[in-house]
Amino acid sequence: QVQLVESGGGLVQPGGSLRLSCATAGTSFTMYVMGWYRQAPGKQRELVARITSTDNINYADSVKGRFTISRDNAKNTVYLQMNSLKPEDTAVYYCNAHRRTIWTDYDYWGQGTQVTVSS
């Protein structure tokens, strides 16, 4: 079983910054593609950014140039640095660990951390 624990959410003013962390346990961290997703009220969960064990990275268009995803394989932790935050970034942010095998896909989720961007 894989455990994911997010931290770092909170209330921030527009233009501010936050850094989210996701610590993992119970698995070989480098076997997983790590991602950050978010879900705003009344909306579907959407991909924000993801990173492979070899640092291949994808971002949602809405966060390109403002958010940076990174991972520390020695600490089994993935980060999301969020700069120039906008009210529309307000959502619950979830950490995801994904692994694909020839038999099935594995997906694990954290409990989520609230990010609120408001003046």
PDB file of C-alpha atoms in Angstrom:
ATOM      1  CA  GLN A   1       0.000   0.000   0.000  1.00  0.00           C
ATOM      2  CA  VAL A   2       1.241   3.472  -0.907  1.00  0.00           C
ATOM      3  CA  GLN A   3       0.693   6.393   1.437  1.00  0.00           C
ATOM      4  CA  LEU A   4       0.765   9.967   0.204  1.00  0.00           C
ATOM      5  CA  VAL A   5       0.668  12.892   2.618  1.00  0.00           C
ATOM      6  CA  GLU A   6       0.319  16.431   1.303  1.00  0.00           C
ATOM      7  CA  SER A   7       1.165  19.605   3.143  1.00  0.00           C
ATOM      8  CA  GLY A   8       1.673  23.288   2.441  1.00  0.00           C
ATOM      9  CA  GLY A   9      -1.753  24.518   1.466  1.00  0.00           C
ATOM     10  CA  GLY A  10      -3.362  27.618   2.903  1.00  0.00           C
ATOM     11  CA  LEU A  11      -4.730  31.073   2.242  1.00  0.00           C
ATOM     12  CA  VAL A  12      -2.686  33.449   0.115  1.00  0.00           C
ATOM     13  CA  GLN A  13      -3.327  36.768  -1.594  1.00  0.00           C
ATOM     14  CA  PRO A  14      -3.360  37.064  -5.383  1.00  0.00           C
ATOM     15  CA  GLY A  15       0.188  37.270  -6.669  1.00  0.00           C
ATOM     16  CA  GLY A  16       1.523  35.315  -3.718  1.00  0.00           C
ATOM     17  CA  SER A  17       3.309  31.995  -3.540  1.00  0.00           C
ATOM     18  CA  LEU A  18       2.901  28.627  -1.860  1.00  0.00           C
ATOM     19  CA  ARG A  19       4.859  25.405  -1.950  1.00  0.00           C
ATOM     20  CA  LEU A  20       3.075  22.093  -1.664  1.00  0.00           C
ATOM     21  CA  SER A  21       4.849  18.932  -0.568  1.00  0.00           C
ATOM     22  CA  CYS A  22       3.817  15.302  -0.929  1.00  0.00           C
ATOM     23  CA  ALA A  23       5.699  12.721   1.078  1.00  0.00           C
ATOM     24  CA  THR A  24       5.318   9.097   0.067  1.00  0.00           C
ATOM     25  CA  ALA A  25       5.818   5.842   1.928  1.00  0.00           C
ATOM     26  CA  GLY A  26       5.319   2.176   1.294  1.00  0.00           C
ATOM     27  CA  THR A  27       6.679   1.921  -2.220  1.00  0.00           C
ATOM     28  CA  SER A  28       9.634   2.385  -4.517  1.00  0.00           C
ATOM     29  CA  PHE A  29       9.224   6.075  -5.249  1.00  0.00           C
ATOM     30  CA  THR A  30      11.136   6.019  -8.521  1.00  0.00           C
ATOM     31  CA  MET A  31       8.745   3.486 -10.040  1.00  0.00           C
ATOM     32  CA  TYR A  32       5.991   6.080 -10.096  1.00  0.00           C
ATOM     33  CA  VAL A  33       5.075   9.086 -12.156  1.00  0.00           C
ATOM     34  CA  MET A  34       4.148  11.720  -9.586  1.00  0.00           C
ATOM     35  CA  GLY A  35       1.519  14.307 -10.256  1.00  0.00           C
ATOM     36  CA  TRP A  36      -0.460  17.150  -8.772  1.00  0.00           C
ATOM     37  CA  TYR A  37      -4.148  17.476  -9.569  1.00  0.00           C
ATOM     38  CA  ARG A  38      -6.700  19.986  -8.363  1.00  0.00           C
ATOM     39  CA  GLN A  39     -10.441  20.146  -7.996  1.00  0.00           C
ATOM     40  CA  ALA A  40     -12.386  23.364  -7.600  1.00  0.00           C
ATOM     41  CA  PRO A  41     -15.976  23.373  -6.310  1.00  0.00           C
ATOM     42  CA  GLY A  42     -18.371  22.205  -9.000  1.00  0.00           C
ATOM     43  CA  LYS A  43     -15.577  21.256 -11.371  1.00  0.00           C
ATOM     44  CA  GLN A  44     -13.861  18.049 -12.382  1.00  0.00           C
ATOM     45  CA  ARG A  45     -10.461  17.122 -11.062  1.00  0.00           C
ATOM     46  CA  GLU A  46      -7.774  18.269 -13.472  1.00  0.00           C
ATOM     47  CA  LEU A  47      -4.084  17.625 -13.966  1.00  0.00           C
ATOM     48  CA  VAL A  48      -1.833  20.477 -12.858  1.00  0.00           C
ATOM     49  CA  ALA A  49       1.612  18.960 -13.411  1.00  0.00           C
ATOM     50  CA  ARG A  50       3.372  15.609 -13.438  1.00  0.00           C
ATOM     51  CA  ILE A  51       6.945  14.428 -13.374  1.00  0.00           C
ATOM     52  CA  THR A  52       8.586  11.110 -14.168  1.00  0.00           C
ATOM     53  CA  SER A  53      11.498   9.592 -12.311  1.00  0.00           C
ATOM     54  CA  THR A  54      13.775  10.933 -15.065  1.00  0.00           C
ATOM     55  CA  ASP A  55      12.340  14.450 -14.710  1.00  0.00           C
ATOM     56  CA  ASN A  56      10.171  14.505 -17.804  1.00  0.00           C
ATOM     57  CA  ILE A  57       7.562  17.131 -16.931  1.00  0.00           C
ATOM     58  CA  ASN A  58       4.140  18.182 -18.190  1.00  0.00           C
ATOM     59  CA  TYR A  59       2.125  21.208 -17.087  1.00  0.00           C
ATOM     60  CA  ALA A  60      -1.418  22.303 -17.651  1.00  0.00           C
ATOM     61  CA  ASP A  61      -1.485  25.350 -19.924  1.00  0.00           C
ATOM     62  CA  SER A  62      -3.127  27.396 -17.178  1.00  0.00           C
ATOM     63  CA  VAL A  63      -0.105  27.075 -14.868  1.00  0.00           C
ATOM     64  CA  LYS A  64       2.822  27.133 -17.294  1.00  0.00           C
ATOM     65  CA  GLY A  65       5.374  29.733 -16.291  1.00  0.00           C
ATOM     66  CA  ARG A  66       3.919  30.074 -12.787  1.00  0.00           C
ATOM     67  CA  PHE A  67       4.123  26.598 -11.229  1.00  0.00           C
ATOM     68  CA  THR A  68       7.134  24.307 -10.954  1.00  0.00           C
ATOM     69  CA  ILE A  69       6.996  20.618 -10.101  1.00  0.00           C
ATOM     70  CA  SER A  70      10.039  18.813  -8.762  1.00  0.00           C
ATOM     71  CA  ARG A  71      10.880  15.598  -6.990  1.00  0.00           C
ATOM     72  CA  ASP A  72      13.535  14.499  -4.524  1.00  0.00           C
ATOM     73  CA  ASN A  73      14.016  10.779  -5.015  1.00  0.00           C
ATOM     74  CA  ALA A  74      16.216  10.536  -1.936  1.00  0.00           C
ATOM     75  CA  LYS A  75      13.414  11.951   0.244  1.00  0.00           C
ATOM     76  CA  ASN A  76      10.544  10.229  -1.621  1.00  0.00           C
ATOM     77  CA  THR A  77       8.889  13.609  -1.937  1.00  0.00           C
ATOM     78  CA  VAL A  78       7.372  15.643  -4.739  1.00  0.00           C
ATOM     79  CA  TYR A  79       6.890  19.403  -4.612  1.00  0.00           C
ATOM     80  CA  LEU A  80       4.781  21.989  -6.356  1.00  0.00           C
ATOM     81  CA  GLN A  81       6.057  25.545  -6.201  1.00  0.00           C
ATOM     82  CA  MET A  82       3.211  27.907  -7.052  1.00  0.00           C
ATOM     83  CA  ASN A  83       4.002  31.523  -7.862  1.00  0.00           C
ATOM     84  CA  SER A  84       1.886  34.409  -9.117  1.00  0.00           C
ATOM     85  CA  LEU A  85      -1.198  32.743  -7.730  1.00  0.00           C
ATOM     86  CA  LYS A  86      -4.595  33.750  -9.062  1.00  0.00           C
ATOM     87  CA  PRO A  87      -8.078  33.396  -7.542  1.00  0.00           C
ATOM     88  CA  GLU A  88      -8.831  30.777 -10.180  1.00  0.00           C
ATOM     89  CA  ASP A  89      -6.085  28.586  -8.687  1.00  0.00           C
ATOM     90  CA  THR A  90      -8.309  28.096  -5.646  1.00  0.00           C
ATOM     91  CA  ALA A  91      -8.971  24.374  -5.269  1.00  0.00           C
ATOM     92  CA  VAL A  92      -8.182  21.274  -3.299  1.00  0.00           C
ATOM     93  CA  TYR A  93      -4.829  20.002  -4.546  1.00  0.00           C
ATOM     94  CA  TYR A  94      -4.184  16.267  -4.619  1.00  0.00           C
ATOM     95  CA  CYS A  95      -0.962  14.366  -4.966  1.00  0.00           C
ATOM     96  CA  ASN A  96      -1.023  11.306  -7.226  1.00  0.00           C
ATOM     97  CA  ALA A  97       1.335   8.383  -7.736  1.00  0.00           C
ATOM     98  CA  HIS A  98       0.847   6.518 -11.003  1.00  0.00           C
ATOM     99  CA  ARG A  99       2.446   3.377 -12.319  1.00  0.00           C
ATOM    100  CA  ARG A 100       1.615   1.415 -15.444  1.00  0.00           C
ATOM    101  CA  THR A 101       2.404  -2.269 -15.807  1.00  0.00           C
ATOM    102  CA  ILE A 102       1.539  -4.694 -18.581  1.00  0.00           C
ATOM    103  CA  TRP A 103      -1.319  -5.982 -16.417  1.00  0.00           C
ATOM    104  CA  THR A 104      -2.865  -2.873 -14.946  1.00  0.00           C
ATOM    105  CA  ASP A 105      -2.462   0.747 -13.868  1.00  0.00           C
ATOM    106  CA  TYR A 106      -1.880   1.708 -10.264  1.00  0.00           C
ATOM    107  CA  ASP A 107      -3.077   5.042  -8.929  1.00  0.00           C
ATOM    108  CA  TYR A 108      -2.751   6.310  -5.377  1.00  0.00           C
ATOM    109  CA  TRP A 109      -4.034   9.609  -4.007  1.00  0.00           C
ATOM    110  CA  GLY A 110      -3.327  11.807  -1.048  1.00  0.00           C
ATOM    111  CA  GLN A 111      -6.046  13.280   1.125  1.00  0.00           C
ATOM    112  CA  GLY A 112      -5.823  16.699  -0.512  1.00  0.00           C
ATOM    113  CA  THR A 113      -4.775  20.116   0.710  1.00  0.00           C
ATOM    114  CA  GLN A 114      -6.830  23.286   0.326  1.00  0.00           C
ATOM    115  CA  VAL A 115      -5.334  26.246  -1.536  1.00  0.00           C
ATOM    116  CA  THR A 116      -7.332  29.468  -1.377  1.00  0.00           C
ATOM    117  CA  VAL A 117      -6.256  32.560  -3.294  1.00  0.00           C
ATOM    118  CA  SER A 118      -8.165  35.574  -2.111  1.00  0.00           C
ATOM    119  CA  SER A 119      -7.674  39.148  -0.994  1.00  0.00           C
TER     120      SER A 119
END
